[in-house]
Amino acid sequence: MKRLYRSSLIILSTAIIAACGTFGKDVDETKDWTATQLYDAARESVRGSEWKSARRYLAAVESRNPYSSYAQQALIDLAYVNWKDNEPEQATTVINRFLSLYPNHPGTDYMLYLKGMVTFTPPSAFLSSYTGQDPSERDPKGLRQSYAAFKELVERYPESRYANDARQRLIWLVSTIADNEANVAQYYYSRQAYIAAINRSQTILREFSGVQAAERALFIMMKSYEALDMPDQAADAKRILDQNFPDSKYYQYGLEGPRSWTDWFSPRSWFR
């Protein structure tokens, strides 16, 4: 009897544990869904800005239907969802994966455009007149990543529906990145690191054509050469500065003079 009782307890305990395990598991209501059902559910979540559920449906589409047209579109939408959900690193990872897997996909131009948008930061320029923040004073890494993506887009797909907008953003990016280089050159000059200031200024003149930052770069070069007691080089920098900016404000105000929001390009129409 004792042996029978002990055996009954073991069987009952095993059954209870198994039952608990069964009830504790999340039931996947999508396990029998088709790719169309999953994708439709994802799109509905996107329309409702329900990014978490959209991400789950899109991941299921790709994992259950690898290399299908649904999987390709799911990656495109997943990149967008991550971007809208303020997950730039995840968005970039998905975009890079897509571009690696499907380099000639019809949606490549859009993915390059989205890659540029992930790290594009013109809202800071738009708000600078209210916050006092100059976008060129931010970390330029993201701006350079945007520049590379937009540049690839307009070079590879000049007729793309996204190309014209990308070109306008490139104008802003070039101006802002050049301003960032000028900020660094001015920092070096203020620390009496004159050679470093000259090198940064030369980068602006060499890599960026027609930017307003060239005026400040030439003035920094002139003053740096003067500080290094190199009059010939200082005279060359002054000559180029006078040719291109005959009424340079830096002669009157110096490097610490007043600057306005119009010193950088701020296309407000993009944010209406």
PDB file of C-alpha atoms in Angstrom:
ATOM      1  CA  MET A   1       0.000   0.000   0.000  1.00  0.00           C
ATOM      2  CA  LYS A   2       2.829   2.393   0.889  1.00  0.00           C
ATOM      3  CA  ARG A   3       4.518   1.658  -2.416  1.00  0.00           C
ATOM      4  CA  LEU A   4       1.262   2.229  -4.333  1.00  0.00           C
ATOM      5  CA  TYR A   5       0.630   5.473  -2.434  1.00  0.00           C
ATOM      6  CA  ARG A   6       4.142   6.720  -3.183  1.00  0.00           C
ATOM      7  CA  SER A   7       3.764   5.879  -6.877  1.00  0.00           C
ATOM      8  CA  SER A   8       0.450   7.705  -7.035  1.00  0.00           C
ATOM      9  CA  LEU A   9       2.013  10.816  -5.508  1.00  0.00           C
ATOM     10  CA  ILE A  10       4.836  10.768  -8.030  1.00  0.00           C
ATOM     11  CA  ILE A  11       2.410  10.444 -10.952  1.00  0.00           C
ATOM     12  CA  LEU A  12       0.188  13.211  -9.578  1.00  0.00           C
ATOM     13  CA  SER A  13       3.139  15.554  -8.991  1.00  0.00           C
ATOM     14  CA  THR A  14       4.449  14.935 -12.482  1.00  0.00           C
ATOM     15  CA  ALA A  15       1.037  15.691 -13.973  1.00  0.00           C
ATOM     16  CA  ILE A  16       0.730  18.919 -11.952  1.00  0.00           C
ATOM     17  CA  ILE A  17       4.202  20.091 -13.011  1.00  0.00           C
ATOM     18  CA  ALA A  18       3.464  19.321 -16.651  1.00  0.00           C
ATOM     19  CA  ALA A  19       0.154  21.149 -16.444  1.00  0.00           C
ATOM     20  CA  CYS A  20       1.793  24.185 -14.868  1.00  0.00           C
ATOM     21  CA  GLY A  21       4.366  24.217 -17.644  1.00  0.00           C
ATOM     22  CA  THR A  22       1.620  24.067 -20.245  1.00  0.00           C
ATOM     23  CA  PHE A  23      -0.453  26.864 -18.749  1.00  0.00           C
ATOM     24  CA  GLY A  24       2.672  28.998 -18.159  1.00  0.00           C
ATOM     25  CA  LYS A  25       3.599  29.108 -21.828  1.00  0.00           C
ATOM     26  CA  ASP A  26       2.448  32.005 -23.976  1.00  0.00           C
ATOM     27  CA  VAL A  27       0.122  30.850 -26.688  1.00  0.00           C
ATOM     28  CA  ASP A  28       1.190  32.088 -30.127  1.00  0.00           C
ATOM     29  CA  GLU A  29      -2.048  32.940 -31.841  1.00  0.00           C
ATOM     30  CA  THR A  30      -0.199  33.501 -35.105  1.00  0.00           C
ATOM     31  CA  LYS A  31       1.368  30.059 -35.417  1.00  0.00           C
ATOM     32  CA  ASP A  32      -1.031  29.002 -38.176  1.00  0.00           C
ATOM     33  CA  TRP A  33      -1.233  32.384 -39.891  1.00  0.00           C
ATOM     34  CA  THR A  34      -0.221  32.788 -43.501  1.00  0.00           C
ATOM     35  CA  ALA A  35       2.362  35.326 -44.605  1.00  0.00           C
ATOM     36  CA  THR A  36      -0.476  37.505 -45.900  1.00  0.00           C
ATOM     37  CA  GLN A  37      -2.246  37.459 -42.529  1.00  0.00           C
ATOM     38  CA  LEU A  38       0.957  38.317 -40.671  1.00  0.00           C
ATOM     39  CA  TYR A  39       1.799  41.127 -43.022  1.00  0.00           C
ATOM     40  CA  ASP A  40      -1.704  42.583 -42.909  1.00  0.00           C
ATOM     41  CA  ALA A  41      -1.571  42.530 -39.106  1.00  0.00           C
ATOM     42  CA  ALA A  42       1.803  44.283 -39.206  1.00  0.00           C
ATOM     43  CA  ARG A  43       0.466  46.991 -41.499  1.00  0.00           C
ATOM     44  CA  GLU A  44      -2.516  47.520 -39.225  1.00  0.00           C
ATOM     45  CA  SER A  45      -0.165  47.934 -36.260  1.00  0.00           C
ATOM     46  CA  VAL A  46       1.918  50.441 -38.216  1.00  0.00           C
ATOM     47  CA  ARG A  47      -1.178  52.481 -39.010  1.00  0.00           C
ATOM     48  CA  GLY A  48      -1.927  52.570 -35.297  1.00  0.00           C
ATOM     49  CA  SER A  49       1.687  53.416 -34.384  1.00  0.00           C
ATOM     50  CA  GLU A  50       1.838  50.194 -32.385  1.00  0.00           C
ATOM     51  CA  TRP A  51       5.512  49.649 -33.067  1.00  0.00           C
ATOM     52  CA  LYS A  52       6.092  46.715 -30.708  1.00  0.00           C
ATOM     53  CA  SER A  53       3.379  44.543 -32.209  1.00  0.00           C
ATOM     54  CA  ALA A  54       4.321  45.617 -35.733  1.00  0.00           C
ATOM     55  CA  ARG A  55       7.894  44.561 -35.066  1.00  0.00           C
ATOM     56  CA  ARG A  56       6.727  41.152 -33.811  1.00  0.00           C
ATOM     57  CA  TYR A  57       4.521  40.470 -36.856  1.00  0.00           C
ATOM     58  CA  LEU A  58       7.201  41.577 -39.309  1.00  0.00           C
ATOM     59  CA  ALA A  59       9.831  39.416 -37.627  1.00  0.00           C
ATOM     60  CA  ALA A  60       7.465  36.451 -37.916  1.00  0.00           C
ATOM     61  CA  VAL A  61       6.915  37.151 -41.614  1.00  0.00           C
ATOM     62  CA  GLU A  62      10.636  37.084 -42.317  1.00  0.00           C
ATOM     63  CA  SER A  63      11.518  34.100 -40.143  1.00  0.00           C
ATOM     64  CA  ARG A  64       8.726  31.899 -41.486  1.00  0.00           C
ATOM     65  CA  ASN A  65       9.061  32.919 -45.134  1.00  0.00           C
ATOM     66  CA  PRO A  66      12.771  33.547 -45.690  1.00  0.00           C
ATOM     67  CA  TYR A  67      13.865  35.041 -49.019  1.00  0.00           C
ATOM     68  CA  SER A  68      10.263  35.414 -50.169  1.00  0.00           C
ATOM     69  CA  SER A  69       8.874  38.692 -51.457  1.00  0.00           C
ATOM     70  CA  TYR A  70       7.045  38.985 -48.135  1.00  0.00           C
ATOM     71  CA  ALA A  71      10.320  38.657 -46.240  1.00  0.00           C
ATOM     72  CA  GLN A  72      11.917  41.368 -48.359  1.00  0.00           C
ATOM     73  CA  GLN A  73       9.030  43.760 -47.798  1.00  0.00           C
ATOM     74  CA  ALA A  74       8.997  42.889 -44.093  1.00  0.00           C
ATOM     75  CA  LEU A  75      12.625  44.038 -43.782  1.00  0.00           C
ATOM     76  CA  ILE A  76      11.789  47.312 -45.493  1.00  0.00           C
ATOM     77  CA  ASP A  77       8.896  47.915 -43.127  1.00  0.00           C
ATOM     78  CA  LEU A  78      10.899  46.769 -40.104  1.00  0.00           C
ATOM     79  CA  ALA A  79      13.541  49.395 -40.836  1.00  0.00           C
ATOM     80  CA  TYR A  80      10.813  52.042 -40.993  1.00  0.00           C
ATOM     81  CA  VAL A  81       9.227  50.811 -37.748  1.00  0.00           C
ATOM     82  CA  ASN A  82      12.554  50.943 -35.911  1.00  0.00           C
ATOM     83  CA  TRP A  83      13.164  54.458 -37.199  1.00  0.00           C
ATOM     84  CA  LYS A  84       9.720  55.679 -36.124  1.00  0.00           C
ATOM     85  CA  ASP A  85      10.154  53.978 -32.752  1.00  0.00           C
ATOM     86  CA  ASN A  86      13.370  55.954 -32.103  1.00  0.00           C
ATOM     87  CA  GLU A  87      15.618  52.911 -32.503  1.00  0.00           C
ATOM     88  CA  PRO A  88      18.195  54.280 -34.983  1.00  0.00           C
ATOM     89  CA  GLU A  89      20.809  51.587 -34.392  1.00  0.00           C
ATOM     90  CA  GLN A  90      18.290  48.797 -34.973  1.00  0.00           C
ATOM     91  CA  ALA A  91      16.971  50.583 -38.059  1.00  0.00           C
ATOM     92  CA  THR A  92      20.475  50.926 -39.485  1.00  0.00           C
ATOM     93  CA  THR A  93      21.227  47.269 -38.769  1.00  0.00           C
ATOM     94  CA  VAL A  94      18.104  46.167 -40.651  1.00  0.00           C
ATOM     95  CA  ILE A  95      18.868  48.496 -43.565  1.00  0.00           C
ATOM     96  CA  ASN A  96      22.436  47.252 -43.890  1.00  0.00           C
ATOM     97  CA  ARG A  97      21.222  43.672 -43.778  1.00  0.00           C
ATOM     98  CA  PHE A  98      18.668  44.359 -46.502  1.00  0.00           C
ATOM     99  CA  LEU A  99      21.236  46.099 -48.728  1.00  0.00           C
ATOM    100  CA  SER A 100      23.593  43.159 -48.276  1.00  0.00           C
ATOM    101  CA  LEU A 101      20.965  40.525 -49.071  1.00  0.00           C
ATOM    102  CA  TYR A 102      19.172  42.361 -51.886  1.00  0.00           C
ATOM    103  CA  PRO A 103      21.581  44.902 -53.453  1.00  0.00           C
ATOM    104  CA  ASN A 104      19.525  45.207 -56.648  1.00  0.00           C
ATOM    105  CA  HIS A 105      16.066  45.225 -55.097  1.00  0.00           C
ATOM    106  CA  PRO A 106      13.593  47.801 -56.496  1.00  0.00           C
ATOM    107  CA  GLY A 107      13.338  49.238 -52.984  1.00  0.00           C
ATOM    108  CA  THR A 108      17.069  49.889 -52.621  1.00  0.00           C
ATOM    109  CA  ASP A 109      16.682  53.603 -53.326  1.00  0.00           C
ATOM    110  CA  TYR A 110      14.112  53.905 -50.542  1.00  0.00           C
ATOM    111  CA  MET A 111      16.336  52.017 -48.105  1.00  0.00           C
ATOM    112  CA  LEU A 112      19.264  54.332 -48.891  1.00  0.00           C
ATOM    113  CA  TYR A 113      16.961  57.308 -48.350  1.00  0.00           C
ATOM    114  CA  LEU A 114      15.757  55.872 -45.041  1.00  0.00           C
ATOM    115  CA  LYS A 115      19.353  55.185 -43.994  1.00  0.00           C
ATOM    116  CA  GLY A 116      20.114  58.836 -44.547  1.00  0.00           C
ATOM    117  CA  MET A 117      17.024  59.916 -42.632  1.00  0.00           C
ATOM    118  CA  VAL A 118      17.899  57.793 -39.593  1.00  0.00           C
ATOM    119  CA  THR A 119      20.792  60.066 -38.638  1.00  0.00           C
ATOM    120  CA  PHE A 120      19.669  63.277 -40.343  1.00  0.00           C
ATOM    121  CA  THR A 121      19.219  66.061 -37.765  1.00  0.00           C
ATOM    122  CA  PRO A 122      17.825  69.233 -39.351  1.00  0.00           C
ATOM    123  CA  PRO A 123      15.141  69.682 -36.647  1.00  0.00           C
ATOM    124  CA  SER A 124      17.926  70.996 -34.402  1.00  0.00           C
ATOM    125  CA  ALA A 125      18.619  73.678 -37.017  1.00  0.00           C
ATOM    126  CA  PHE A 126      14.912  74.440 -37.295  1.00  0.00           C
ATOM    127  CA  LEU A 127      14.696  74.956 -33.538  1.00  0.00           C
ATOM    128  CA  SER A 128      18.034  76.721 -33.144  1.00  0.00           C
ATOM    129  CA  SER A 129      16.472  80.183 -33.130  1.00  0.00           C
ATOM    130  CA  TYR A 130      14.469  79.118 -30.095  1.00  0.00           C
ATOM    131  CA  THR A 131      16.942  76.899 -28.266  1.00  0.00           C
ATOM    132  CA  GLY A 132      20.192  78.608 -29.216  1.00  0.00           C
ATOM    133  CA  GLN A 133      21.604  75.268 -30.348  1.00  0.00           C
ATOM    134  CA  ASP A 134      23.809  75.218 -33.429  1.00  0.00           C
ATOM    135  CA  PRO A 135      23.519  71.849 -35.223  1.00  0.00           C
ATOM    136  CA  SER A 136      27.147  72.126 -36.343  1.00  0.00           C
ATOM    137  CA  GLU A 137      28.191  71.841 -32.691  1.00  0.00           C
ATOM    138  CA  ARG A 138      26.801  68.307 -32.446  1.00  0.00           C
ATOM    139  CA  ASP A 139      28.729  65.084 -32.997  1.00  0.00           C
ATOM    140  CA  PRO A 140      29.256  65.004 -36.796  1.00  0.00           C
ATOM    141  CA  LYS A 141      29.363  61.204 -37.040  1.00  0.00           C
ATOM    142  CA  GLY A 142      25.643  60.853 -37.698  1.00  0.00           C
ATOM    143  CA  LEU A 143      25.686  63.730 -40.175  1.00  0.00           C
ATOM    144  CA  ARG A 144      28.481  62.098 -42.133  1.00  0.00           C
ATOM    145  CA  GLN A 145      26.560  58.810 -42.187  1.00  0.00           C
ATOM    146  CA  SER A 146      23.534  60.645 -43.587  1.00  0.00           C
ATOM    147  CA  TYR A 147      25.733  62.363 -46.150  1.00  0.00           C
ATOM    148  CA  ALA A 148      27.180  59.037 -47.334  1.00  0.00           C
ATOM    149  CA  ALA A 149      23.729  57.443 -47.701  1.00  0.00           C
ATOM    150  CA  PHE A 150      22.141  60.383 -49.529  1.00  0.00           C
ATOM    151  CA  LYS A 151      25.184  60.732 -51.781  1.00  0.00           C
ATOM    152  CA  GLU A 152      25.013  57.058 -52.752  1.00  0.00           C
ATOM    153  CA  LEU A 153      21.305  57.433 -53.438  1.00  0.00           C
ATOM    154  CA  VAL A 154      21.632  60.393 -55.826  1.00  0.00           C
ATOM    155  CA  GLU A 155      24.625  58.840 -57.591  1.00  0.00           C
ATOM    156  CA  ARG A 156      23.091  55.398 -58.084  1.00  0.00           C
ATOM    157  CA  TYR A 157      19.482  56.446 -58.574  1.00  0.00           C
ATOM    158  CA  PRO A 158      19.450  60.020 -59.941  1.00  0.00           C
ATOM    159  CA  GLU A 159      15.875  59.592 -61.207  1.00  0.00           C
ATOM    160  CA  SER A 160      14.516  58.128 -57.966  1.00  0.00           C
ATOM    161  CA  ARG A 161      11.465  59.763 -56.431  1.00  0.00           C
ATOM    162  CA  TYR A 162      13.629  60.371 -53.350  1.00  0.00           C
ATOM    163  CA  ALA A 163      16.616  61.875 -55.203  1.00  0.00           C
ATOM    164  CA  ASN A 164      15.515  65.525 -55.271  1.00  0.00           C
ATOM    165  CA  ASP A 165      14.772  65.587 -51.568  1.00  0.00           C
ATOM    166  CA  ALA A 166      18.092  63.864 -50.872  1.00  0.00           C
ATOM    167  CA  ARG A 167      19.921  66.529 -52.904  1.00  0.00           C
ATOM    168  CA  GLN A 168      18.384  69.295 -50.793  1.00  0.00           C
ATOM    169  CA  ARG A 169      19.381  67.513 -47.621  1.00  0.00           C
ATOM    170  CA  LEU A 170      22.916  67.104 -48.955  1.00  0.00           C
ATOM    171  CA  ILE A 171      23.158  70.892 -49.290  1.00  0.00           C
ATOM    172  CA  TRP A 172      22.296  71.286 -45.620  1.00  0.00           C
ATOM    173  CA  LEU A 173      24.617  68.474 -44.592  1.00  0.00           C
ATOM    174  CA  VAL A 174      27.612  69.850 -46.484  1.00  0.00           C
ATOM    175  CA  SER A 175      27.110  73.269 -44.907  1.00  0.00           C
ATOM    176  CA  THR A 176      26.658  71.853 -41.411  1.00  0.00           C
ATOM    177  CA  ILE A 177      29.602  69.426 -41.578  1.00  0.00           C
ATOM    178  CA  ALA A 178      31.816  72.248 -42.858  1.00  0.00           C
ATOM    179  CA  ASP A 179      30.649  74.418 -39.956  1.00  0.00           C
ATOM    180  CA  ASN A 180      31.569  71.603 -37.590  1.00  0.00           C
ATOM    181  CA  GLU A 181      35.075  71.492 -39.052  1.00  0.00           C
ATOM    182  CA  ALA A 182      35.301  75.269 -38.564  1.00  0.00           C
ATOM    183  CA  ASN A 183      34.208  74.870 -34.936  1.00  0.00           C
ATOM    184  CA  VAL A 184      37.032  72.384 -34.382  1.00  0.00           C
ATOM    185  CA  ALA A 185      39.537  74.665 -36.122  1.00  0.00           C
ATOM    186  CA  GLN A 186      38.442  77.571 -33.931  1.00  0.00           C
ATOM    187  CA  TYR A 187      38.764  75.393 -30.819  1.00  0.00           C
ATOM    188  CA  TYR A 188      42.348  74.520 -31.751  1.00  0.00           C
ATOM    189  CA  TYR A 189      43.123  78.164 -32.468  1.00  0.00           C
ATOM    190  CA  SER A 190      41.745  79.220 -29.065  1.00  0.00           C
ATOM    191  CA  ARG A 191      44.050  76.624 -27.454  1.00  0.00           C
ATOM    192  CA  GLN A 192      47.005  77.982 -29.444  1.00  0.00           C
ATOM    193  CA  ALA A 193      47.283  74.712 -31.374  1.00  0.00           C
ATOM    194  CA  TYR A 194      47.867  76.670 -34.554  1.00  0.00           C
ATOM    195  CA  ILE A 195      49.098  73.848 -36.801  1.00  0.00           C
ATOM    196  CA  ALA A 196      46.005  71.778 -35.961  1.00  0.00           C
ATOM    197  CA  ALA A 197      43.805  74.826 -36.606  1.00  0.00           C
ATOM    198  CA  ILE A 198      45.409  75.330 -40.022  1.00  0.00           C
ATOM    199  CA  ASN A 199      44.982  71.657 -40.931  1.00  0.00           C
ATOM    200  CA  ARG A 200      41.285  71.720 -40.067  1.00  0.00           C
ATOM    201  CA  SER A 201      40.784  74.934 -42.009  1.00  0.00           C
ATOM    202  CA  GLN A 202      42.505  73.447 -45.035  1.00  0.00           C
ATOM    203  CA  THR A 203      40.156  70.453 -44.837  1.00  0.00           C
ATOM    204  CA  ILE A 204      37.199  72.799 -45.279  1.00  0.00           C
ATOM    205  CA  LEU A 205      38.741  74.497 -48.308  1.00  0.00           C
ATOM    206  CA  ARG A 206      39.774  71.178 -49.846  1.00  0.00           C
ATOM    207  CA  GLU A 207      36.635  69.090 -49.259  1.00  0.00           C
ATOM    208  CA  PHE A 208      33.756  71.585 -49.279  1.00  0.00           C
ATOM    209  CA  SER A 209      33.104  73.943 -52.169  1.00  0.00           C
ATOM    210  CA  GLY A 210      31.158  77.170 -51.827  1.00  0.00           C
ATOM    211  CA  VAL A 211      30.319  76.873 -48.134  1.00  0.00           C
ATOM    212  CA  GLN A 212      29.996  79.838 -45.793  1.00  0.00           C
ATOM    213  CA  ALA A 213      32.376  78.136 -43.351  1.00  0.00           C
ATOM    214  CA  ALA A 214      35.227  78.879 -45.776  1.00  0.00           C
ATOM    215  CA  GLU A 215      35.186  82.498 -44.610  1.00  0.00           C
ATOM    216  CA  ARG A 216      35.890  81.522 -41.009  1.00  0.00           C
ATOM    217  CA  ALA A 217      38.417  78.896 -42.096  1.00  0.00           C
ATOM    218  CA  LEU A 218      40.448  81.440 -44.080  1.00  0.00           C
ATOM    219  CA  PHE A 219      40.391  83.922 -41.200  1.00  0.00           C
ATOM    220  CA  ILE A 220      41.570  81.209 -38.777  1.00  0.00           C
ATOM    221  CA  MET A 221      44.349  80.254 -41.186  1.00  0.00           C
ATOM    222  CA  MET A 222      45.449  83.884 -41.508  1.00  0.00           C
ATOM    223  CA  LYS A 223      45.487  84.445 -37.736  1.00  0.00           C
ATOM    224  CA  SER A 224      47.210  81.100 -37.106  1.00  0.00           C
ATOM    225  CA  TYR A 225      49.988  81.878 -39.580  1.00  0.00           C
ATOM    226  CA  GLU A 226      50.386  85.292 -37.970  1.00  0.00           C
ATOM    227  CA  ALA A 227      50.709  83.632 -34.551  1.00  0.00           C
ATOM    228  CA  LEU A 228      53.345  81.279 -35.981  1.00  0.00           C
ATOM    229  CA  ASP A 229      55.230  84.266 -37.431  1.00  0.00           C
ATOM    230  CA  MET A 230      54.737  83.064 -41.005  1.00  0.00           C
ATOM    231  CA  PRO A 231      53.883  86.339 -42.791  1.00  0.00           C
ATOM    232  CA  ASP A 232      53.972  84.998 -46.351  1.00  0.00           C
ATOM    233  CA  GLN A 233      51.454  82.261 -45.616  1.00  0.00           C
ATOM    234  CA  ALA A 234      49.322  84.693 -43.616  1.00  0.00           C
ATOM    235  CA  ALA A 235      49.336  87.109 -46.569  1.00  0.00           C
ATOM    236  CA  ASP A 236      48.241  84.307 -48.941  1.00  0.00           C
ATOM    237  CA  ALA A 237      45.330  83.390 -46.665  1.00  0.00           C
ATOM    238  CA  LYS A 238      44.326  87.061 -46.382  1.00  0.00           C
ATOM    239  CA  ARG A 239      44.462  87.511 -50.155  1.00  0.00           C
ATOM    240  CA  ILE A 240      42.127  84.544 -50.729  1.00  0.00           C
ATOM    241  CA  LEU A 241      39.827  85.734 -47.931  1.00  0.00           C
ATOM    242  CA  ASP A 242      39.603  89.222 -49.467  1.00  0.00           C
ATOM    243  CA  GLN A 243      38.940  87.817 -52.923  1.00  0.00           C
ATOM    244  CA  ASN A 244      36.067  85.645 -51.790  1.00  0.00           C
ATOM    245  CA  PHE A 245      34.743  87.618 -48.809  1.00  0.00           C
ATOM    246  CA  PRO A 246      35.775  91.260 -49.356  1.00  0.00           C
ATOM    247  CA  ASP A 247      33.539  92.487 -46.517  1.00  0.00           C
ATOM    248  CA  SER A 248      34.302  89.666 -44.101  1.00  0.00           C
ATOM    249  CA  LYS A 249      32.589  90.184 -40.768  1.00  0.00           C
ATOM    250  CA  TYR A 250      35.545  88.604 -38.992  1.00  0.00           C
ATOM    251  CA  TYR A 251      37.683  91.684 -39.612  1.00  0.00           C
ATOM    252  CA  GLN A 252      35.182  93.687 -37.571  1.00  0.00           C
ATOM    253  CA  TYR A 253      33.992  91.179 -34.981  1.00  0.00           C
ATOM    254  CA  GLY A 254      36.732  88.566 -34.808  1.00  0.00           C
ATOM    255  CA  LEU A 255      36.000  84.903 -34.170  1.00  0.00           C
ATOM    256  CA  GLU A 256      33.809  85.634 -31.163  1.00  0.00           C
ATOM    257  CA  GLY A 257      31.591  88.065 -33.032  1.00  0.00           C
ATOM    258  CA  PRO A 258      27.811  87.765 -33.394  1.00  0.00           C
ATOM    259  CA  ARG A 259      26.411  84.885 -35.446  1.00  0.00           C
ATOM    260  CA  SER A 260      22.802  84.466 -36.480  1.00  0.00           C
ATOM    261  CA  TRP A 261      20.744  81.444 -37.443  1.00  0.00           C
ATOM    262  CA  THR A 262      21.124  82.504 -41.108  1.00  0.00           C
ATOM    263  CA  ASP A 263      24.788  81.473 -40.960  1.00  0.00           C
ATOM    264  CA  TRP A 264      23.634  77.938 -41.640  1.00  0.00           C
ATOM    265  CA  PHE A 265      21.031  76.577 -44.016  1.00  0.00           C
ATOM    266  CA  SER A 266      17.710  75.853 -42.313  1.00  0.00           C
ATOM    267  CA  PRO A 267      15.051  74.599 -44.771  1.00  0.00           C
ATOM    268  CA  ARG A 268      11.933  75.161 -42.667  1.00  0.00           C
ATOM    269  CA  SER A 269       9.604  73.934 -45.419  1.00  0.00           C
ATOM    270  CA  TRP A 270      10.655  70.330 -44.712  1.00  0.00           C
ATOM    271  CA  PHE A 271       8.945  70.358 -41.315  1.00  0.00           C
ATOM    272  CA  ARG A 272       5.514  71.699 -42.152  1.00  0.00           C
TER     273      ARG A 272
END
